[in-house]
PDB file of C-alpha atoms and ligand atoms in Angstrom:
ATOM      1  CA  MET A   9      30.034  69.649 169.274  1.00 67.00           C
ATOM      2  CA  THR A  10      32.656  71.051 172.080  1.00 84.00           C
ATOM      3  CA  ASP A  11      33.637  74.571 172.933  1.00 93.00           C
ATOM      4  CA  THR A  12      37.245  73.347 172.262  1.00 97.00           C
ATOM      5  CA  ALA A  13      38.417  76.160 170.084  1.00 98.00           C
ATOM      6  CA  ILE A  14      40.664  74.840 166.624  1.00 98.00           C
ATOM      7  CA  LEU A  15      42.356  77.777 164.401  1.00 98.00           C
ATOM      8  CA  MET A  16      42.343  77.126 161.041  1.00 98.00           C
ATOM      9  CA  PRO A  17      45.186  79.744 159.404  1.00 97.00           C
ATOM     10  CA  ALA A  18      44.305  78.755 155.670  1.00 96.00           C
ATOM     11  CA  PRO A  19      41.584  76.871 153.697  1.00 96.00           C
ATOM     12  CA  MET A  20      41.383  72.998 153.895  1.00 96.00           C
ATOM     13  CA  PRO A  21      38.843  70.879 151.804  1.00 96.00           C
ATOM     14  CA  ALA A  22      35.207  71.509 152.767  1.00 96.00           C
ATOM     15  CA  ALA A  23      34.748  68.095 154.112  1.00 97.00           C
ATOM     16  CA  VAL A  24      37.432  68.643 156.629  1.00 97.00           C
ATOM     17  CA  ILE A  25      36.155  71.917 157.596  1.00 98.00           C
ATOM     18  CA  ASP A  26      32.251  70.986 157.891  1.00 98.00           C
ATOM     19  CA  ALA A  27      33.812  67.669 160.343  1.00 98.00           C
ATOM     20  CA  LEU A  28      35.734  69.999 162.318  1.00 98.00           C
ATOM     21  CA  ASP A  29      32.865  72.516 162.756  1.00 97.00           C
ATOM     22  CA  ARG A  30      30.542  69.563 163.966  1.00 97.00           C
ATOM     23  CA  ARG A  31      32.964  68.571 166.823  1.00 97.00           C
ATOM     24  CA  PHE A  32      35.008  71.944 167.802  1.00 98.00           C
ATOM     25  CA  ALA A  33      34.727  75.428 167.669  1.00 98.00           C
ATOM     26  CA  LEU A  34      36.840  76.201 164.505  1.00 98.00           C
ATOM     27  CA  HIS A  35      38.136  79.543 163.833  1.00 98.00           C
ATOM     28  CA  ARG A  36      38.752  80.232 159.927  1.00 97.00           C
ATOM     29  CA  LEU A  37      41.873  82.887 160.120  1.00 97.00           C
ATOM     30  CA  TRP A  38      42.054  83.710 156.801  1.00 97.00           C
ATOM     31  CA  GLU A  39      38.315  84.844 156.745  1.00 97.00           C
ATOM     32  CA  GLN A  40      39.583  87.701 159.618  1.00 97.00           C
ATOM     33  CA  PRO A  41      40.268  91.201 158.511  1.00 97.00           C
ATOM     34  CA  ASP A  42      42.953  91.422 160.477  1.00 97.00           C
ATOM     35  CA  ALA A  43      44.660  88.036 161.701  1.00 95.00           C
ATOM     36  CA  GLY A  44      46.860  89.885 164.307  1.00 96.00           C
ATOM     37  CA  ALA A  45      44.448  91.240 166.078  1.00 97.00           C
ATOM     38  CA  PHE A  46      42.143  87.853 165.870  1.00 97.00           C
ATOM     39  CA  LEU A  47      45.352  85.995 167.493  1.00 97.00           C
ATOM     40  CA  ALA A  48      45.812  89.117 170.052  1.00 97.00           C
ATOM     41  CA  ASP A  49      42.154  88.550 171.329  1.00 97.00           C
ATOM     42  CA  HIS A  50      41.789  84.862 170.935  1.00 97.00           C
ATOM     43  CA  GLY A  51      44.747  83.261 170.982  1.00 98.00           C
ATOM     44  CA  ALA A  52      44.869  82.321 174.247  1.00 98.00           C
ATOM     45  CA  ALA A  53      42.124  80.396 174.142  1.00 98.00           C
ATOM     46  CA  ILE A  54      43.178  78.049 171.049  1.00 98.00           C
ATOM     47  CA  ARG A  55      43.531  74.648 171.948  1.00 98.00           C
ATOM     48  CA  GLY A  56      44.392  73.053 168.596  1.00 98.00           C
ATOM     49  CA  LEU A  57      45.840  73.824 165.163  1.00 98.00           C
ATOM     50  CA  ALA A  58      44.645  72.569 161.841  1.00 98.00           C
ATOM     51  CA  ALA A  59      47.931  73.215 159.597  1.00 97.00           C
ATOM     52  CA  ASN A  60      48.591  73.115 155.898  1.00 95.00           C
ATOM     53  CA  THR A  61      51.349  74.330 153.958  1.00 90.00           C
ATOM     54  CA  LEU A  62      49.426  77.693 152.911  1.00 89.00           C
ATOM     55  CA  ALA A  63      49.174  78.557 156.542  1.00 87.00           C
ATOM     56  CA  GLY A  64      52.858  79.746 156.441  1.00 90.00           C
ATOM     57  CA  ARG A  65      55.542  78.822 159.215  1.00 94.00           C
ATOM     58  CA  VAL A  66      54.222  77.192 162.475  1.00 97.00           C
ATOM     59  CA  ASP A  67      57.135  77.920 164.936  1.00 97.00           C
ATOM     60  CA  ALA A  68      57.885  79.550 168.189  1.00 98.00           C
ATOM     61  CA  ALA A  69      56.662  83.019 167.444  1.00 97.00           C
ATOM     62  CA  LEU A  70      53.098  81.452 166.416  1.00 97.00           C
ATOM     63  CA  PHE A  71      53.446  79.279 169.536  1.00 98.00           C
ATOM     64  CA  ASP A  72      53.906  82.567 171.691  1.00 97.00           C
ATOM     65  CA  ARG A  73      50.733  83.725 170.461  1.00 97.00           C
ATOM     66  CA  LEU A  74      49.187  80.613 171.324  1.00 98.00           C
ATOM     67  CA  PRO A  75      49.909  79.618 175.032  1.00 98.00           C
ATOM     68  CA  ALA A  76      46.787  77.108 175.375  1.00 98.00           C
ATOM     69  CA  LEU A  77      48.259  74.925 172.362  1.00 98.00           C
ATOM     70  CA  GLU A  78      48.135  71.534 172.887  1.00 98.00           C
ATOM     71  CA  ILE A  79      48.280  69.956 169.349  1.00 98.00           C
ATOM     72  CA  VAL A  80      49.488  70.779 165.685  1.00 98.00           C
ATOM     73  CA  ALA A  81      47.795  68.464 162.881  1.00 98.00           C
ATOM     74  CA  ASN A  82      49.312  69.034 160.156  1.00 98.00           C
ATOM     75  CA  PHE A  83      47.300  68.299 156.563  1.00 98.00           C
ATOM     76  CA  GLY A  84      50.419  66.637 154.963  1.00 97.00           C
ATOM     77  CA  VAL A  85      53.064  64.033 155.409  1.00 97.00           C
ATOM     78  CA  GLY A  86      55.861  66.730 154.959  1.00 96.00           C
ATOM     79  CA  TYR A  87      55.732  68.702 157.732  1.00 97.00           C
ATOM     80  CA  ASP A  88      58.790  71.199 157.263  1.00 96.00           C
ATOM     81  CA  ASN A  89      56.559  74.175 157.373  1.00 95.00           C
ATOM     82  CA  ILE A  90      56.332  73.398 161.271  1.00 97.00           C
ATOM     83  CA  ASP A  91      59.148  73.728 163.857  1.00 98.00           C
ATOM     84  CA  ALA A  92      58.202  70.651 165.371  1.00 98.00           C
ATOM     85  CA  ARG A  93      61.286  70.854 167.750  1.00 98.00           C
ATOM     86  CA  ALA A  94      59.761  74.048 169.268  1.00 98.00           C
ATOM     87  CA  ALA A  95      56.544  72.187 169.164  1.00 98.00           C
ATOM     88  CA  ALA A  96      58.139  69.139 171.615  1.00 98.00           C
ATOM     89  CA  ASP A  97      60.204  71.811 173.698  1.00 98.00           C
ATOM     90  CA  ARG A  98      56.569  73.096 174.596  1.00 98.00           C
ATOM     91  CA  GLY A  99      55.078  70.266 174.933  1.00 98.00           C
ATOM     92  CA  ILE A 100      52.866  70.538 171.936  1.00 98.00           C
ATOM     93  CA  MET A 101      51.826  67.514 170.062  1.00 98.00           C
ATOM     94  CA  VAL A 102      52.645  67.800 166.399  1.00 98.00           C
ATOM     95  CA  THR A 103      50.688  65.012 163.877  1.00 98.00           C
ATOM     96  CA  ASN A 104      51.061  64.303 160.086  1.00 98.00           C
ATOM     97  CA  THR A 105      49.497  62.295 157.445  1.00 98.00           C
ATOM     98  CA  PRO A 106      51.529  59.264 156.448  1.00 97.00           C
ATOM     99  CA  GLY A 107      50.551  55.843 154.872  1.00 98.00           C
ATOM    100  CA  VAL A 108      47.303  57.193 153.306  1.00 98.00           C
ATOM    101  CA  LEU A 109      49.156  59.379 150.537  1.00 98.00           C
ATOM    102  CA  ASP A 110      52.194  57.402 150.242  1.00 98.00           C
ATOM    103  CA  ALA A 111      50.718  54.927 146.809  1.00 98.00           C
ATOM    104  CA  GLU A 112      49.247  58.249 145.415  1.00 98.00           C
ATOM    105  CA  VAL A 113      52.497  59.983 145.464  1.00 98.00           C
ATOM    106  CA  ALA A 114      54.605  57.006 143.944  1.00 98.00           C
ATOM    107  CA  ASP A 115      52.031  56.945 141.193  1.00 98.00           C
ATOM    108  CA  LEU A 116      52.285  60.342 140.355  1.00 98.00           C
ATOM    109  CA  THR A 117      55.979  59.892 140.630  1.00 99.00           C
ATOM    110  CA  ILE A 118      56.069  56.788 137.873  1.00 98.00           C
ATOM    111  CA  GLY A 119      53.926  59.144 135.571  1.00 98.00           C
ATOM    112  CA  LEU A 120      56.264  61.915 135.904  1.00 99.00           C
ATOM    113  CA  LEU A 121      59.352  59.818 135.402  1.00 99.00           C
ATOM    114  CA  LEU A 122      57.288  58.508 131.863  1.00 98.00           C
ATOM    115  CA  ALA A 123      56.474  61.763 131.286  1.00 98.00           C
ATOM    116  CA  THR A 124      59.678  63.449 131.287  1.00 98.00           C
ATOM    117  CA  ILE A 125      61.361  60.798 130.055  1.00 98.00           C
ATOM    118  CA  ARG A 126      59.686  60.124 126.964  1.00 98.00           C
ATOM    119  CA  ARG A 127      58.700  63.648 126.250  1.00 98.00           C
ATOM    120  CA  LEU A 128      54.715  63.398 126.670  1.00 98.00           C
ATOM    121  CA  PRO A 129      53.710  67.028 127.831  1.00 98.00           C
ATOM    122  CA  GLN A 130      55.915  67.978 124.612  1.00 98.00           C
ATOM    123  CA  ALA A 131      54.587  65.138 122.384  1.00 98.00           C
ATOM    124  CA  ASP A 132      50.824  66.259 123.524  1.00 98.00           C
ATOM    125  CA  ARG A 133      51.616  69.990 122.509  1.00 98.00           C
ATOM    126  CA  TYR A 134      52.989  69.082 119.065  1.00 98.00           C
ATOM    127  CA  VAL A 135      49.453  67.004 117.731  1.00 98.00           C
ATOM    128  CA  ARG A 136      47.834  70.019 119.849  1.00 98.00           C
ATOM    129  CA  GLU A 137      49.493  72.706 117.478  1.00 98.00           C
ATOM    130  CA  GLY A 138      48.796  70.557 114.088  1.00 98.00           C
ATOM    131  CA  ARG A 139      52.657  69.824 113.728  1.00 98.00           C
ATOM    132  CA  TRP A 140      51.983  65.998 113.555  1.00 98.00           C
ATOM    133  CA  PRO A 141      51.008  65.884 109.617  1.00 98.00           C
ATOM    134  CA  HIS A 142      54.297  67.765 108.354  1.00 98.00           C
ATOM    135  CA  ALA A 143      56.512  65.754 110.551  1.00 98.00           C
ATOM    136  CA  PRO A 144      56.663  62.846 112.968  1.00 98.00           C
ATOM    137  CA  PHE A 145      57.776  63.658 116.235  1.00 98.00           C
ATOM    138  CA  PRO A 146      61.205  63.538 117.219  1.00 98.00           C
ATOM    139  CA  LEU A 147      62.378  60.239 118.896  1.00 98.00           C
ATOM    140  CA  SER A 148      62.445  60.358 122.651  1.00 98.00           C
ATOM    141  CA  PRO A 149      65.039  59.167 125.038  1.00 98.00           C
ATOM    142  CA  THR A 150      64.280  55.622 127.104  1.00 98.00           C
ATOM    143  CA  LEU A 151      63.920  54.520 130.268  1.00 98.00           C
ATOM    144  CA  ARG A 152      65.094  51.274 129.013  1.00 98.00           C
ATOM    145  CA  GLY A 153      68.847  50.147 130.379  1.00 97.00           C
ATOM    146  CA  ARG A 154      68.592  52.773 132.627  1.00 98.00           C
ATOM    147  CA  THR A 155      69.659  52.428 136.630  1.00 98.00           C
ATOM    148  CA  ILE A 156      67.268  54.641 139.262  1.00 98.00           C
ATOM    149  CA  GLY A 157      68.508  55.741 142.391  1.00 98.00           C
ATOM    150  CA  ILE A 158      66.190  56.773 144.827  1.00 98.00           C
ATOM    151  CA  LEU A 159      67.355  59.332 147.359  1.00 98.00           C
ATOM    152  CA  GLY A 160      65.441  58.707 150.282  1.00 98.00           C
ATOM    153  CA  LEU A 161      63.918  55.101 150.705  1.00 98.00           C
ATOM    154  CA  GLY A 162      61.282  55.761 153.540  1.00 97.00           C
ATOM    155  CA  ALA A 163      57.326  54.453 152.955  1.00 97.00           C
ATOM    156  CA  ILE A 164      56.743  56.622 149.708  1.00 98.00           C
ATOM    157  CA  GLY A 165      60.509  55.718 148.584  1.00 98.00           C
ATOM    158  CA  LYS A 166      59.728  52.279 148.744  1.00 98.00           C
ATOM    159  CA  GLN A 167      56.439  52.252 146.993  1.00 98.00           C
ATOM    160  CA  ILE A 168      57.904  54.155 144.081  1.00 98.00           C
ATOM    161  CA  ALA A 169      60.864  51.360 144.001  1.00 98.00           C
ATOM    162  CA  ARG A 170      57.893  48.750 143.983  1.00 98.00           C
ATOM    163  CA  ARG A 171      56.608  50.078 141.385  1.00 98.00           C
ATOM    164  CA  LEU A 172      59.732  50.672 139.145  1.00 98.00           C
ATOM    165  CA  GLU A 173      60.465  46.854 139.714  1.00 97.00           C
ATOM    166  CA  GLY A 174      57.913  46.199 137.173  1.00 97.00           C
ATOM    167  CA  PHE A 175      59.778  48.265 134.983  1.00 98.00           C
ATOM    168  CA  ASP A 176      63.246  46.101 134.517  1.00 95.00           C
ATOM    169  CA  VAL A 177      65.525  48.671 135.513  1.00 98.00           C
ATOM    170  CA  ARG A 178      68.042  48.559 138.215  1.00 98.00           C
ATOM    171  CA  LEU A 179      67.681  50.149 141.453  1.00 98.00           C
ATOM    172  CA  ALA A 180      69.872  51.684 143.743  1.00 98.00           C
ATOM    173  CA  TYR A 181      69.358  54.443 146.996  1.00 98.00           C
ATOM    174  CA  HIS A 182      70.716  56.692 149.425  1.00 98.00           C
ATOM    175  CA  GLY A 183      69.413  57.553 152.688  1.00 96.00           C
ATOM    176  CA  ARG A 184      70.521  57.746 156.092  1.00 93.00           C
ATOM    177  CA  SER A 185      71.398  54.472 156.313  1.00 94.00           C
ATOM    178  CA  ARG A 186      71.541  51.373 154.857  1.00 97.00           C
ATOM    179  CA  GLN A 187      67.970  49.146 154.973  1.00 97.00           C
ATOM    180  CA  ALA A 188      69.219  45.538 156.201  1.00 95.00           C
ATOM    181  CA  ASP A 189      65.668  44.343 154.484  1.00 94.00           C
ATOM    182  CA  VAL A 190      66.310  45.832 151.161  1.00 96.00           C
ATOM    183  CA  ALA A 191      68.043  44.310 148.484  1.00 95.00           C
ATOM    184  CA  TYR A 192      68.783  47.445 146.398  1.00 98.00           C
ATOM    185  CA  ASP A 193      72.425  48.921 145.971  1.00 97.00           C
ATOM    186  CA  TYR A 194      72.979  51.074 148.901  1.00 98.00           C
ATOM    187  CA  HIS A 195      75.598  54.257 148.454  1.00 98.00           C
ATOM    188  CA  ASP A 196      76.511  56.267 151.242  1.00 97.00           C
ATOM    189  CA  THR A 197      76.432  59.730 149.709  1.00 98.00           C
ATOM    190  CA  PRO A 198      74.222  61.409 147.164  1.00 98.00           C
ATOM    191  CA  VAL A 199      77.108  62.153 144.716  1.00 98.00           C
ATOM    192  CA  ALA A 200      78.178  58.373 144.759  1.00 98.00           C
ATOM    193  CA  LEU A 201      74.512  57.627 143.980  1.00 98.00           C
ATOM    194  CA  ALA A 202      74.109  59.869 141.468  1.00 98.00           C
ATOM    195  CA  THR A 203      77.655  58.624 139.652  1.00 98.00           C
ATOM    196  CA  ALA A 204      75.917  54.890 139.551  1.00 98.00           C
ATOM    197  CA  CYS A 205      72.894  55.988 138.441  1.00 98.00           C
ATOM    198  CA  ASP A 206      70.959  58.168 135.457  1.00 97.00           C
ATOM    199  CA  VAL A 207      67.663  58.728 137.041  1.00 98.00           C
ATOM    200  CA  LEU A 208      67.558  60.457 140.382  1.00 99.00           C
ATOM    201  CA  ILE A 209      64.003  60.399 142.251  1.00 99.00           C
ATOM    202  CA  ALA A 210      64.468  62.758 145.307  1.00 98.00           C
ATOM    203  CA  ILE A 211      62.028  61.563 147.986  1.00 98.00           C
ATOM    204  CA  VAL A 212      63.331  63.064 151.332  1.00 98.00           C
ATOM    205  CA  PRO A 213      61.874  64.982 153.581  1.00 96.00           C
ATOM    206  CA  GLY A 214      62.086  68.970 153.761  1.00 96.00           C
ATOM    207  CA  GLY A 215      63.869  70.955 155.786  1.00 94.00           C
ATOM    208  CA  GLY A 216      67.260  71.947 157.184  1.00 94.00           C
ATOM    209  CA  GLY A 217      68.510  68.766 157.484  1.00 94.00           C
ATOM    210  CA  THR A 218      68.096  68.048 153.433  1.00 97.00           C
ATOM    211  CA  ARG A 219      68.497  71.496 152.101  1.00 98.00           C
ATOM    212  CA  HIS A 220      70.293  71.447 148.958  1.00 98.00           C
ATOM    213  CA  LEU A 221      70.940  67.905 149.013  1.00 98.00           C
ATOM    214  CA  ILE A 222      70.761  68.005 145.080  1.00 98.00           C
ATOM    215  CA  ASP A 223      73.554  70.052 144.409  1.00 98.00           C
ATOM    216  CA  ALA A 224      75.774  71.077 141.628  1.00 98.00           C
ATOM    217  CA  ASP A 225      78.004  68.530 142.272  1.00 98.00           C
ATOM    218  CA  VAL A 226      75.457  65.866 142.275  1.00 99.00           C
ATOM    219  CA  LEU A 227      73.785  67.170 139.311  1.00 99.00           C
ATOM    220  CA  ARG A 228      77.524  66.699 137.364  1.00 98.00           C
ATOM    221  CA  ALA A 229      77.770  63.117 138.935  1.00 98.00           C
ATOM    222  CA  LEU A 230      74.449  62.279 137.431  1.00 98.00           C
ATOM    223  CA  GLY A 231      75.638  63.036 133.876  1.00 98.00           C
ATOM    224  CA  ALA A 232      74.844  64.542 130.256  1.00 98.00           C
ATOM    225  CA  ASN A 233      72.470  61.290 129.868  1.00 98.00           C
ATOM    226  CA  GLY A 234      70.921  62.190 133.709  1.00 98.00           C
ATOM    227  CA  VAL A 235      67.504  62.685 134.769  1.00 99.00           C
ATOM    228  CA  LEU A 236      65.972  64.159 137.897  1.00 99.00           C
ATOM    229  CA  VAL A 237      62.716  63.726 139.250  1.00 99.00           C
ATOM    230  CA  ASN A 238      61.906  65.957 142.146  1.00 99.00           C
ATOM    231  CA  VAL A 239      58.896  65.090 144.138  1.00 98.00           C
ATOM    232  CA  ALA A 240      60.229  65.661 147.920  1.00 98.00           C
ATOM    233  CA  ARG A 241      60.484  69.498 148.389  1.00 98.00           C
ATOM    234  CA  GLY A 242      62.224  72.348 146.601  1.00 98.00           C
ATOM    235  CA  SER A 243      64.548  73.206 149.130  1.00 98.00           C
ATOM    236  CA  VAL A 244      66.191  69.949 148.408  1.00 98.00           C
ATOM    237  CA  VAL A 245      67.433  70.955 145.091  1.00 98.00           C
ATOM    238  CA  ASP A 246      69.490  74.054 144.480  1.00 98.00           C
ATOM    239  CA  GLU A 247      67.278  75.225 141.958  1.00 98.00           C
ATOM    240  CA  PRO A 248      69.743  77.669 139.970  1.00 98.00           C
ATOM    241  CA  ALA A 249      72.346  75.204 139.853  1.00 98.00           C
ATOM    242  CA  LEU A 250      69.454  72.711 138.466  1.00 98.00           C
ATOM    243  CA  ILE A 251      68.975  75.908 135.835  1.00 98.00           C
ATOM    244  CA  GLU A 252      72.368  75.879 134.968  1.00 98.00           C
ATOM    245  CA  ALA A 253      72.551  72.038 134.440  1.00 98.00           C
ATOM    246  CA  LEU A 254      69.273  71.838 131.895  1.00 98.00           C
ATOM    247  CA  GLN A 255      70.514  74.819 130.228  1.00 98.00           C
ATOM    248  CA  SER A 256      74.274  73.650 129.811  1.00 98.00           C
ATOM    249  CA  GLY A 257      73.418  69.799 128.786  1.00 98.00           C
ATOM    250  CA  THR A 258      75.193  68.779 132.331  1.00 98.00           C
ATOM    251  CA  ILE A 259      71.468  66.508 132.372  1.00 99.00           C
ATOM    252  CA  LEU A 260      69.387  66.227 130.007  1.00 98.00           C
ATOM    253  CA  ALA A 261      66.166  66.482 131.519  1.00 98.00           C
ATOM    254  CA  ALA A 262      64.035  67.258 134.817  1.00 99.00           C
ATOM    255  CA  GLY A 263      60.549  66.376 135.977  1.00 99.00           C
ATOM    256  CA  LEU A 264      59.822  68.546 139.082  1.00 99.00           C
ATOM    257  CA  ASP A 265      56.400  68.626 141.141  1.00 98.00           C
ATOM    258  CA  VAL A 266      58.256  70.908 143.776  1.00 98.00           C
ATOM    259  CA  TYR A 267      60.124  74.448 143.469  1.00 98.00           C
ATOM    260  CA  ALA A 268      61.838  76.405 145.844  1.00 97.00           C
ATOM    261  CA  ASP A 269      59.060  79.187 146.072  1.00 96.00           C
ATOM    262  CA  GLU A 270      56.000  77.808 145.495  1.00 96.00           C
ATOM    263  CA  PRO A 271      53.822  78.498 144.131  1.00 95.00           C
ATOM    264  CA  SER A 272      55.966  80.618 142.158  1.00 97.00           C
ATOM    265  CA  VAL A 273      58.312  79.073 139.196  1.00 98.00           C
ATOM    266  CA  PRO A 274      61.451  80.595 137.732  1.00 98.00           C
ATOM    267  CA  ASP A 275      61.012  81.913 134.494  1.00 98.00           C
ATOM    268  CA  ALA A 276      64.177  80.156 133.444  1.00 98.00           C
ATOM    269  CA  LEU A 277      62.338  77.044 133.961  1.00 98.00           C
ATOM    270  CA  LEU A 278      59.408  77.585 132.170  1.00 98.00           C
ATOM    271  CA  ALA A 279      61.515  78.539 129.060  1.00 98.00           C
ATOM    272  CA  LEU A 280      63.604  75.217 129.181  1.00 98.00           C
ATOM    273  CA  PRO A 281      62.237  72.244 126.607  1.00 97.00           C
ATOM    274  CA  ASN A 282      63.555  69.712 128.682  1.00 97.00           C
ATOM    275  CA  VAL A 283      61.598  69.937 132.055  1.00 98.00           C
ATOM    276  CA  VAL A 284      58.399  68.682 132.615  1.00 98.00           C
ATOM    277  CA  LEU A 285      56.869  71.017 135.438  1.00 98.00           C
ATOM    278  CA  LEU A 286      53.666  70.181 137.768  1.00 98.00           C
ATOM    279  CA  PRO A 287      51.974  72.279 140.173  1.00 98.00           C
ATOM    280  CA  HIS A 288      52.654  70.472 143.621  1.00 98.00           C
ATOM    281  CA  LEU A 289      50.354  67.138 142.397  1.00 98.00           C
ATOM    282  CA  GLY A 290      51.615  64.678 144.514  1.00 97.00           C
ATOM    283  CA  SER A 291      48.909  63.700 146.609  1.00 97.00           C
ATOM    284  CA  ALA A 292      46.376  65.924 144.714  1.00 97.00           C
ATOM    285  CA  SER A 293      43.436  63.492 143.723  1.00 98.00           C
ATOM    286  CA  GLU A 294      39.981  63.764 145.353  1.00 97.00           C
ATOM    287  CA  HIS A 295      40.329  60.323 147.001  1.00 98.00           C
ATOM    288  CA  THR A 296      43.863  60.755 148.592  1.00 98.00           C
ATOM    289  CA  ARG A 297      43.105  64.622 149.948  1.00 98.00           C
ATOM    290  CA  ALA A 298      39.643  63.264 151.297  1.00 97.00           C
ATOM    291  CA  ALA A 299      41.882  60.666 153.138  1.00 98.00           C
ATOM    292  CA  MET A 300      44.551  63.159 154.308  1.00 98.00           C
ATOM    293  CA  GLY A 301      41.373  65.307 155.534  1.00 98.00           C
ATOM    294  CA  GLN A 302      39.591  62.590 157.527  1.00 98.00           C
ATOM    295  CA  LEU A 303      43.031  61.594 159.337  1.00 98.00           C
ATOM    296  CA  VAL A 304      43.331  65.561 160.186  1.00 98.00           C
ATOM    297  CA  VAL A 305      40.010  65.557 161.886  1.00 98.00           C
ATOM    298  CA  ASP A 306      40.383  61.688 163.398  1.00 98.00           C
ATOM    299  CA  ASN A 307      43.893  63.199 165.249  1.00 98.00           C
ATOM    300  CA  LEU A 308      42.089  66.367 166.634  1.00 98.00           C
ATOM    301  CA  THR A 309      39.143  63.948 167.573  1.00 98.00           C
ATOM    302  CA  SER A 310      41.166  61.211 169.352  1.00 98.00           C
ATOM    303  CA  TRP A 311      43.485  64.050 171.119  1.00 98.00           C
ATOM    304  CA  PHE A 312      40.689  66.086 172.553  1.00 98.00           C
ATOM    305  CA  GLY A 313      38.463  62.880 173.478  1.00 97.00           C
ATOM    306  CA  GLY A 314      41.653  61.572 175.906  1.00 98.00           C
ATOM    307  CA  HIS A 315      43.023  59.140 173.419  1.00 98.00           C
ATOM    308  CA  GLY A 316      46.003  60.482 172.423  1.00 98.00           C
ATOM    309  CA  PRO A 317      47.545  60.965 168.652  1.00 98.00           C
ATOM    310  CA  LEU A 318      47.011  58.613 166.002  1.00 98.00           C
ATOM    311  CA  THR A 319      49.834  59.485 163.902  1.00 98.00           C
ATOM    312  CA  PRO A 320      52.687  61.647 165.720  1.00 98.00           C
ATOM    313  CA  VAL A 321      55.449  62.937 164.316  1.00 98.00           C
ATOM    314  CA  PRO A 322      58.978  61.336 165.281  1.00 97.00           C
ATOM    315  CA  GLU A 323      60.349  65.052 167.350  1.00 97.00           C
ATOM    316  CA  THR A 324      56.854  64.802 169.904  1.00 97.00           C
ATOM    317  CA  ALA A 325      55.834  61.191 169.630  1.00 92.00           C
TER     318      ALA A 325
HETATM  319  C1  GLV B  19      52.652  66.847 150.389  1.00 95.71           C
HETATM  320  O1  GLV B  19      53.554  67.574 149.881  1.00 95.71           O
HETATM  321  C2  GLV B  19      52.530  66.494 151.410  1.00 95.71           C
HETATM  322  O2  GLV B  19      53.861  66.641 152.416  1.00 95.71           O
HETATM  323  O3  GLV B  19      51.902  65.679 152.218  1.00 95.71           O
END
């Protein structure tokens, strides 16, 4: 163990805490009775930060309190919880956990898509409520004949598309630019993609650049047979506009893993029969969370061993 001080603002899996405890002087901020007082007393010694979405905003205001901070290792591929530009301005490295969760999130997306279209949670409730002996479950919509638009064809988007190739559906995408090595149809705006599709899967990064990319216009373009699946960030969708579109039949259904203000889910969504709601499960298997945790530990270990970051985010690479 070294005396290098690492701050963990919010709990992470026990294996990560144990591994960091063995290597560094780990400070568990959530166990402190007064976090502000702890930062005032010890902030100047902190050289590494192990962050996750529970940690709150990791931004200039926090960096001001941690003048010796060298690296923020984020538990998660999305790092919209971190102001990476403010970090870059101060020469602070930011790392995330790409790659190790792509397949898991893609699997979950396929499950959520099928659950939403074939109404699997509703059917499960139907059996449990003892309704089957009285009448068959109503026929569902279908995936057959659909065109699926992927909003954000990055590493995870590509794994989703690869899985969907086995489902005999047409595929299209929108992203910042057309990708030369991709055969799916490219559309240069979200509205154009939604117009061409009857399923829209959101898997873009969160943050200011993608806020409300899916708004009332996109939902109107998706149309009355349209299904939205959001496995990106809640901020990507204008949630009130989505609720209105689901209530009015502007779109058919939605499968949501993420929300504007997690972990609270609006009552209006809970009341809707045509939504499937998951509690942000994209990467949430034991296998994949362990791999993500290991990458957090490995990034910090590599950095403080003088070998640089393993998976730096582009802003600080
Ligand atoms: C999960 O949402 C992640 O960004 O890893």
